[in-house]
Every structure is written in structure tokens, then in C-alpha cells.
PDB file of C-alpha atoms in Angstrom:
ATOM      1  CA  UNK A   1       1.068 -20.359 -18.257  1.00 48.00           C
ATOM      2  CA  UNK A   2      -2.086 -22.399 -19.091  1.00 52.00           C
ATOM      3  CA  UNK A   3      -5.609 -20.213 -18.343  1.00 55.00           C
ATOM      4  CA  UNK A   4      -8.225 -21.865 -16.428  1.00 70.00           C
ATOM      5  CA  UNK A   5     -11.645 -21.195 -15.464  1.00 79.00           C
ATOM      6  CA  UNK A   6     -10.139 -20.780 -11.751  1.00 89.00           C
ATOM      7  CA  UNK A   7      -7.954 -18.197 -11.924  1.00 94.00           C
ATOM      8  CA  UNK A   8      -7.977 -14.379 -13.572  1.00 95.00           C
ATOM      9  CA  UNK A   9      -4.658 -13.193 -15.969  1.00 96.00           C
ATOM     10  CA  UNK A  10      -3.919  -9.982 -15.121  1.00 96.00           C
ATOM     11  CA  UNK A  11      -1.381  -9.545 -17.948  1.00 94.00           C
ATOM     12  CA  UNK A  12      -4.534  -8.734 -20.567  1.00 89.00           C
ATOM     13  CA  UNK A  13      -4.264  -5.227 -18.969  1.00 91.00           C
ATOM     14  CA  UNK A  14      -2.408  -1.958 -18.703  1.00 81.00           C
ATOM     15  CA  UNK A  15      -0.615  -0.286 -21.399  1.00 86.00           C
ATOM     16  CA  UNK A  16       2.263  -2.699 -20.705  1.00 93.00           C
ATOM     17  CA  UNK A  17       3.011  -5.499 -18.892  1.00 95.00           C
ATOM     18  CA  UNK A  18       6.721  -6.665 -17.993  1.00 95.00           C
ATOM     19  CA  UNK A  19       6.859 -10.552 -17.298  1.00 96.00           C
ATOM     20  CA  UNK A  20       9.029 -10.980 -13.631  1.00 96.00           C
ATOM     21  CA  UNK A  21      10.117 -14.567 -12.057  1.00 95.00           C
ATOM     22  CA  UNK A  22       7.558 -16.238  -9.555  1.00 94.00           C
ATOM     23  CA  UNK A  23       4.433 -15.438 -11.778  1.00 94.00           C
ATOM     24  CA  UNK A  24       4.975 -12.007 -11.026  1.00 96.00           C
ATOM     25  CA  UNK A  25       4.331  -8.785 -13.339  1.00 97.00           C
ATOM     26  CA  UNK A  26       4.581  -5.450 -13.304  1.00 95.00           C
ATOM     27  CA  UNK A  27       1.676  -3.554 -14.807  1.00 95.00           C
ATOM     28  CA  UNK A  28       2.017  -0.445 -16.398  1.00 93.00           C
ATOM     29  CA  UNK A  29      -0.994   2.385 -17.324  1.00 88.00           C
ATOM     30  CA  UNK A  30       0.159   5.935 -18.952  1.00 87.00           C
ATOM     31  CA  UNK A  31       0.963   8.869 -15.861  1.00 83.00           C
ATOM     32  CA  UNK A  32       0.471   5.852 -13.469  1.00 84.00           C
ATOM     33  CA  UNK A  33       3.174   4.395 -11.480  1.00 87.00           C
ATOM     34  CA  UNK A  34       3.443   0.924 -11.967  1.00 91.00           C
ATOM     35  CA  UNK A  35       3.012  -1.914  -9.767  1.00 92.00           C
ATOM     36  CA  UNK A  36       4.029  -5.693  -9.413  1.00 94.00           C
ATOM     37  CA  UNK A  37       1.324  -8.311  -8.792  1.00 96.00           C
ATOM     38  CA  UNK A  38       0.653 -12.222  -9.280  1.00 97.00           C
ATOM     39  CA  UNK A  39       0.028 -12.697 -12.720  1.00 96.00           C
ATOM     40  CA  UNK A  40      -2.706 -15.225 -11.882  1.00 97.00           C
ATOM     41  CA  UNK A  41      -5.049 -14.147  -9.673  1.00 97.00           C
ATOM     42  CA  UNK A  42      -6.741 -17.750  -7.994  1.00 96.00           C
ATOM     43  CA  UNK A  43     -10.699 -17.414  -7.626  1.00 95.00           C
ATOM     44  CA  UNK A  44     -11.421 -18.179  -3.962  1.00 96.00           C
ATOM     45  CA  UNK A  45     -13.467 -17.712  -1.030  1.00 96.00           C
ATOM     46  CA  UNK A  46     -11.933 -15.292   0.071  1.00 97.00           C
ATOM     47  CA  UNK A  47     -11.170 -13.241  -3.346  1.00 97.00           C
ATOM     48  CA  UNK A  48     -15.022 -13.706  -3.588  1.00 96.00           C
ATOM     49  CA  UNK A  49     -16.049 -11.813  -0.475  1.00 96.00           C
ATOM     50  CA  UNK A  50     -13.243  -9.096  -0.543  1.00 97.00           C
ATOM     51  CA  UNK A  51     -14.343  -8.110  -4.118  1.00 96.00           C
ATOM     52  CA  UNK A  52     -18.298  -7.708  -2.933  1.00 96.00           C
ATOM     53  CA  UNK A  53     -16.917  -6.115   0.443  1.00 96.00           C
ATOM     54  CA  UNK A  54     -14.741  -4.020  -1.035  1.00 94.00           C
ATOM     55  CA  UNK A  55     -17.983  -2.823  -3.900  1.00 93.00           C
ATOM     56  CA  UNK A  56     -20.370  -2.546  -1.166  1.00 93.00           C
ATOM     57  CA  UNK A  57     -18.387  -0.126   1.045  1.00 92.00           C
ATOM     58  CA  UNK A  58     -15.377   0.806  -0.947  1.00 93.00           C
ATOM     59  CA  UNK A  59     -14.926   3.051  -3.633  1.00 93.00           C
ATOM     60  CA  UNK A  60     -12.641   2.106  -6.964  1.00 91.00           C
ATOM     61  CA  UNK A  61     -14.147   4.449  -9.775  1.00 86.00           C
ATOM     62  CA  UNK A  62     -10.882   6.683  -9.855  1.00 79.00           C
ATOM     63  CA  UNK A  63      -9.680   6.951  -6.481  1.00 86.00           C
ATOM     64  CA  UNK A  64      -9.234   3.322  -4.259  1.00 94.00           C
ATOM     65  CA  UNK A  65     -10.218   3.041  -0.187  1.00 96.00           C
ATOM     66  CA  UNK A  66     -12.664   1.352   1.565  1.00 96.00           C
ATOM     67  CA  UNK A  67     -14.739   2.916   5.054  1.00 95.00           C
ATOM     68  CA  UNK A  68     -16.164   0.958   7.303  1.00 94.00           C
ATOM     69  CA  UNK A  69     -16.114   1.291  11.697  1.00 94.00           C
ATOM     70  CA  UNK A  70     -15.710  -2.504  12.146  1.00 95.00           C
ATOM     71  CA  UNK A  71     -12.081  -2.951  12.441  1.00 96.00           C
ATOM     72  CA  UNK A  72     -12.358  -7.131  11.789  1.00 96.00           C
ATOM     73  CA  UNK A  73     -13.496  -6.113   8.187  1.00 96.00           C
ATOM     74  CA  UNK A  74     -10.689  -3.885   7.744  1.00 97.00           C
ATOM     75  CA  UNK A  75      -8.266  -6.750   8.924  1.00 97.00           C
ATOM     76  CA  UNK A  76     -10.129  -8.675   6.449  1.00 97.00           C
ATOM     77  CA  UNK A  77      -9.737  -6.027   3.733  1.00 97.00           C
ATOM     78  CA  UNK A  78      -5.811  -5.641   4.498  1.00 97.00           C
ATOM     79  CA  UNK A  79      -5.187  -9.166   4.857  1.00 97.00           C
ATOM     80  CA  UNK A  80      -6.643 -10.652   1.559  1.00 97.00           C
ATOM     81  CA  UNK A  81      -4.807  -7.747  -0.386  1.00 97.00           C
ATOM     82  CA  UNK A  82      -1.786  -8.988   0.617  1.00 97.00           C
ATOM     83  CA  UNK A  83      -2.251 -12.529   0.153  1.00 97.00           C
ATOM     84  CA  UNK A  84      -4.200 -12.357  -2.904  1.00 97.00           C
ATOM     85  CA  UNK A  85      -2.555  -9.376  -4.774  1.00 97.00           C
ATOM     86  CA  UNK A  86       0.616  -9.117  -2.683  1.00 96.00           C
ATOM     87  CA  UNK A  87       0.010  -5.432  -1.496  1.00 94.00           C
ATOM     88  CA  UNK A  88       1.524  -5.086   1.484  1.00 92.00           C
ATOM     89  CA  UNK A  89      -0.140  -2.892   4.195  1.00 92.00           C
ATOM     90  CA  UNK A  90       2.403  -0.188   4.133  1.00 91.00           C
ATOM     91  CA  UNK A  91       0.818   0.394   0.717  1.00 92.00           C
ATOM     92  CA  UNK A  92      -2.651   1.744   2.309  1.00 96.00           C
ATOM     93  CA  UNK A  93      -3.140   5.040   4.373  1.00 96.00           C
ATOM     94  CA  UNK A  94      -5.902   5.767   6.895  1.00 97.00           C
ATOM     95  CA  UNK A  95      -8.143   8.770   7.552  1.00 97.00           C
ATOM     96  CA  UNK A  96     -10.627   8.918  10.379  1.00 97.00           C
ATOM     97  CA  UNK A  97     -13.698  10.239   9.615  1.00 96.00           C
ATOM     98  CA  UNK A  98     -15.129  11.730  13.357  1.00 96.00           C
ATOM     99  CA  UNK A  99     -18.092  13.207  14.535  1.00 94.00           C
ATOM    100  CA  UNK A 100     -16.624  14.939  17.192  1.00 93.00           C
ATOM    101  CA  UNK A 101     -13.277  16.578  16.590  1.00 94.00           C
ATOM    102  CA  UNK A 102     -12.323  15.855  20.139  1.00 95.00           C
ATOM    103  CA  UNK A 103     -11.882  12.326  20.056  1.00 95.00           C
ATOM    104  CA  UNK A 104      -9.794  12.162  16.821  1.00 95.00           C
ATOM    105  CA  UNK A 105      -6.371  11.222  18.984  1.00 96.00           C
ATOM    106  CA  UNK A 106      -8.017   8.658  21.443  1.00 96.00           C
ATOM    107  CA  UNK A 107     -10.217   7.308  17.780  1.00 97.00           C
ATOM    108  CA  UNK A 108      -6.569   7.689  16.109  1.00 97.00           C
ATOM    109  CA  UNK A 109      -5.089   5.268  19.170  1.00 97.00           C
ATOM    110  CA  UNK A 110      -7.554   2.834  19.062  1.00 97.00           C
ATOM    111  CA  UNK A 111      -7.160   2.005  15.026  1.00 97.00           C
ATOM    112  CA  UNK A 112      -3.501   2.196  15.209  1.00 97.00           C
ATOM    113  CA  UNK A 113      -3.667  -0.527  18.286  1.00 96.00           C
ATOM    114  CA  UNK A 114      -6.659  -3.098  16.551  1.00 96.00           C
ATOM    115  CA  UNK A 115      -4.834  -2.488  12.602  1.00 96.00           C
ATOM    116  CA  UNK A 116      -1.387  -2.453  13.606  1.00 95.00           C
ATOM    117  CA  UNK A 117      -1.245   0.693  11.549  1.00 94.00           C
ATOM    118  CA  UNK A 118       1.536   3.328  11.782  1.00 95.00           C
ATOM    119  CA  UNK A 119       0.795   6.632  12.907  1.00 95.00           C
ATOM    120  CA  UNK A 120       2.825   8.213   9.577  1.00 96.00           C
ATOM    121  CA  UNK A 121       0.096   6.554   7.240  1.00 95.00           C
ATOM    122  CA  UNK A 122      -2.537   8.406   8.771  1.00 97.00           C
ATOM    123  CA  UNK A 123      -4.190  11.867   6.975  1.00 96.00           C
ATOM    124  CA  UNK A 124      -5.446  14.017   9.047  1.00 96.00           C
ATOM    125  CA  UNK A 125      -9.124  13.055  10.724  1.00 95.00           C
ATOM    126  CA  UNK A 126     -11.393  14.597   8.809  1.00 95.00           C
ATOM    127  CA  UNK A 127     -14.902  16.066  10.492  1.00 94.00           C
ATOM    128  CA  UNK A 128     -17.875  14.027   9.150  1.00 90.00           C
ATOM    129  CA  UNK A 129     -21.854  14.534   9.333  1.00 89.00           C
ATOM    130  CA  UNK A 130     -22.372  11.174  10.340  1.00 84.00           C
ATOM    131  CA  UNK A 131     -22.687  10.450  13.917  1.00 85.00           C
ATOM    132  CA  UNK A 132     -20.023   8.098  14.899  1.00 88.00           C
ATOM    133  CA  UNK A 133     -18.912   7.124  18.078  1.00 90.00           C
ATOM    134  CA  UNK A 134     -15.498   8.083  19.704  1.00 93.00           C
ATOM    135  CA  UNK A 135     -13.510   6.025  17.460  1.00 94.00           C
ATOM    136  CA  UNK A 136     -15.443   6.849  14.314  1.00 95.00           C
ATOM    137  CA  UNK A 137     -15.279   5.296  11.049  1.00 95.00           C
ATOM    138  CA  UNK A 138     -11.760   4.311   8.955  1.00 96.00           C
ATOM    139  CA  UNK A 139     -11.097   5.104   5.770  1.00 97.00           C
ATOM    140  CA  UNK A 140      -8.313   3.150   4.334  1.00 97.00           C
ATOM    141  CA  UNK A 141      -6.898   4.763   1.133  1.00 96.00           C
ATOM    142  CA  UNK A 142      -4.603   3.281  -1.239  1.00 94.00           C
ATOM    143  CA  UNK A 143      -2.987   6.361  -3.543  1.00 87.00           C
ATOM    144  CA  UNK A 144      -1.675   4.244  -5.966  1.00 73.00           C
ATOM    145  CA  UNK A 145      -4.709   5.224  -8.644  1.00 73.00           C
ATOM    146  CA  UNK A 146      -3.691   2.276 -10.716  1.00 88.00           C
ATOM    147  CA  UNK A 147      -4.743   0.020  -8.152  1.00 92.00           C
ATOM    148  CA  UNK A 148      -8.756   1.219  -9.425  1.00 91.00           C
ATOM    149  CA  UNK A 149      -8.406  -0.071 -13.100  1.00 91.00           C
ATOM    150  CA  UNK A 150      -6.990  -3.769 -11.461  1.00 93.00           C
ATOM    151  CA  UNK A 151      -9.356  -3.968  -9.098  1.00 94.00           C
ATOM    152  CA  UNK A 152     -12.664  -3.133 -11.971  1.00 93.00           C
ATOM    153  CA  UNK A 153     -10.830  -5.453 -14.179  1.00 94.00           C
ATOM    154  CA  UNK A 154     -10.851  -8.814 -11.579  1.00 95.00           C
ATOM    155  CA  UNK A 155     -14.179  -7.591 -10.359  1.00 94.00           C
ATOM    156  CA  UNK A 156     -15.687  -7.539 -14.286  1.00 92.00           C
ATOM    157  CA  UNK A 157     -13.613 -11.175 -14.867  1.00 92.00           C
ATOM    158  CA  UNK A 158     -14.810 -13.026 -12.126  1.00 91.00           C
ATOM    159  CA  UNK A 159     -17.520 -16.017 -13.454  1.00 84.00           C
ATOM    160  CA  UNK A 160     -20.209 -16.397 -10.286  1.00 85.00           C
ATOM    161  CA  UNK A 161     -21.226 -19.567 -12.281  1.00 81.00           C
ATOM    162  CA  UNK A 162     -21.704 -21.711  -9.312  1.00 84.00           C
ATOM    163  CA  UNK A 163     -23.776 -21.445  -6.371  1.00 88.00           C
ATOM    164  CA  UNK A 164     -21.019 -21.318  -4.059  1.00 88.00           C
ATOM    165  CA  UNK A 165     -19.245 -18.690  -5.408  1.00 88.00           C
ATOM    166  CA  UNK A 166     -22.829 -16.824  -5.285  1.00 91.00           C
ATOM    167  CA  UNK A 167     -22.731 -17.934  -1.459  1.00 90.00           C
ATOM    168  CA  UNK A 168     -19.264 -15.768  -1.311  1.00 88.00           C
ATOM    169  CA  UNK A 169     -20.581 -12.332  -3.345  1.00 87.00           C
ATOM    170  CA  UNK A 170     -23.376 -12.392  -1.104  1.00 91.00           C
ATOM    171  CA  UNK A 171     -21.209 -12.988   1.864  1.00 87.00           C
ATOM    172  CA  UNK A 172     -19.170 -10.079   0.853  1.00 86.00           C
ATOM    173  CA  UNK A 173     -22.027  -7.642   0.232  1.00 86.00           C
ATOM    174  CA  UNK A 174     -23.947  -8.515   2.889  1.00 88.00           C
ATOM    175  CA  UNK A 175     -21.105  -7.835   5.524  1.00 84.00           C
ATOM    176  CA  UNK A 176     -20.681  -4.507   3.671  1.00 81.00           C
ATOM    177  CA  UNK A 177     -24.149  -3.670   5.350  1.00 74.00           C
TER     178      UNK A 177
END
């Protein structure tokens, strides 16, 4: 495949990459289990404000999820992973983080119903010191830690060399406020 200034080539990293049809490849790190992404990775819009999203109010140091209580950003979040990086939702878990222990089935009922989550990806709710309101905030988790290193490496690699694509980081950080 020819590189271009448009798209990132995710078979630079891991400790080994295997080479699948459709542009696909699986990417290996050591005591990781491996997963099977686009090679090419095409700079958009949309890859643009999920990456500045996901850095404003997720976390991909070590372990991968993103928290928000606005459940159009984690539609956004879900959606974009699996058109961009082909991670299907049943990939990603969920754990409530709640105020108020009492609401944590009704807060439980409502993500399930606006994510089309199911209930067997869920942790338990967890008890936070924020106060959040009866549906309190979602955590969406994927476990998969190798996930972190892909995500750090198309984050680093994307060029923000045109105004535009500016437009779309600050897009993406500012709805992560």
C-alpha cells in the first residue's frame, strides 16, 4: 500500500504485525492479546474529534475508557470506533459511576435503553463523590489494554497541519468540557 499524508499505518507498531485480506492486520504486543484493525487508518472529521474527545475525557495511559453523562457523546464515542477502527461495541463494558446508590438500577435502565448496551457488559455501579443525577455518569471501558498503545500511537501520528483539521481537535476537546 502507498502512504499518504491522509491516512495513519498502523503496521509500524506492536511487536508483530500479521498482514490479513481487506487491509486488515492483526497487531500483536508481548502478554497482550492481539487484535485485528484497518491497516490504514483515514484522517477525518470525525477521527479528528473522537481522538480530542476521547483525550479530554477519556483515559488511555495503561488502562482504555472514556466517562462522560451525555449519552450522544458516548454514541459518538462507540460509533466512530467501529467505523474507524472496526471495534465493535460488544468490545466495550460500562460502569456507572452514582451518587446515590439507590438509583444505580433505574441509572443502569436508562443507559442500557439510550446505548443499546447489554446488561452482561455492565460492572457493577460504583459509588462516586461527584454529585450526579439519577442516571449518573458512564464509564465505558474497553479491557483489551492493547487498545491504549494504538490509540497513543494515531493520537501522536496525526498532522493538525491545516486549519480545518484544527477546527476538528478543538471540536473534540471542547465537547469534552
Amino acid at each position: 500500500l502507498r502512504k499518504n499524508k491522509n491516512s495513519i499505518d498502523l503496521s509500524a507498531i506492536g511487536d508483530k504485525v500479521i498482514y490479513r485480506e481487506n487491509n486488515l492486520i492483526t497487531i500483536y504486543f508481548k502478554n497482550k492479546r492481539p487484535i485485528t484493525l484497518p491497516r490504514l487508518i483515514k484522517i477525518s472529521p470525525e477521527l479528528i474529534e473522537l481522538l480530542y474527545l476521547f483525550h479530554g475525557d477519556g483515559h488511555y495511559k495503561n488502562k482504555f475508557h472514556f466517562t462522560k453523562k451525555n449519552p450522544e457523546l458516548h454514541k459518538f464515542v462507540l460509533e466512530q470506533f467501529k467505523t474507524i477502527f472496526k471495534i465493535p461495541k460488544d468490545l466495550w463494558r460500562a460502569r456507572i459511576l452514582i451518587n446515590n446508590l439507590e438509583f444505580k438500577d433505574k441509572a443502569k435502565d436508562y443507559w442500557i435503553d439510550k446505548l443499546n448496551l447489554k446488561e452482561s457488559r455492565f460492572y457493577n455501579a460504583s459509588k462516586c463523590n461527584l454529585n450526579t443525577n439519577e442516571r449518573g455518569n458512564l464509564r465505558i471501558i474497553i479491557d483489551n489494554t492493547i487498545i491504549s498503545p494504538i490509540f497513543k500511537y494515531v493520537f501522536y501520528k496525526l498532522n493538525l497541519s491545516t486549519n480545518q483539521r484544527l477546527l476538528h481537535a478543538l471540536n473534540g476537546l471542547l465537547d469534552a468540557e
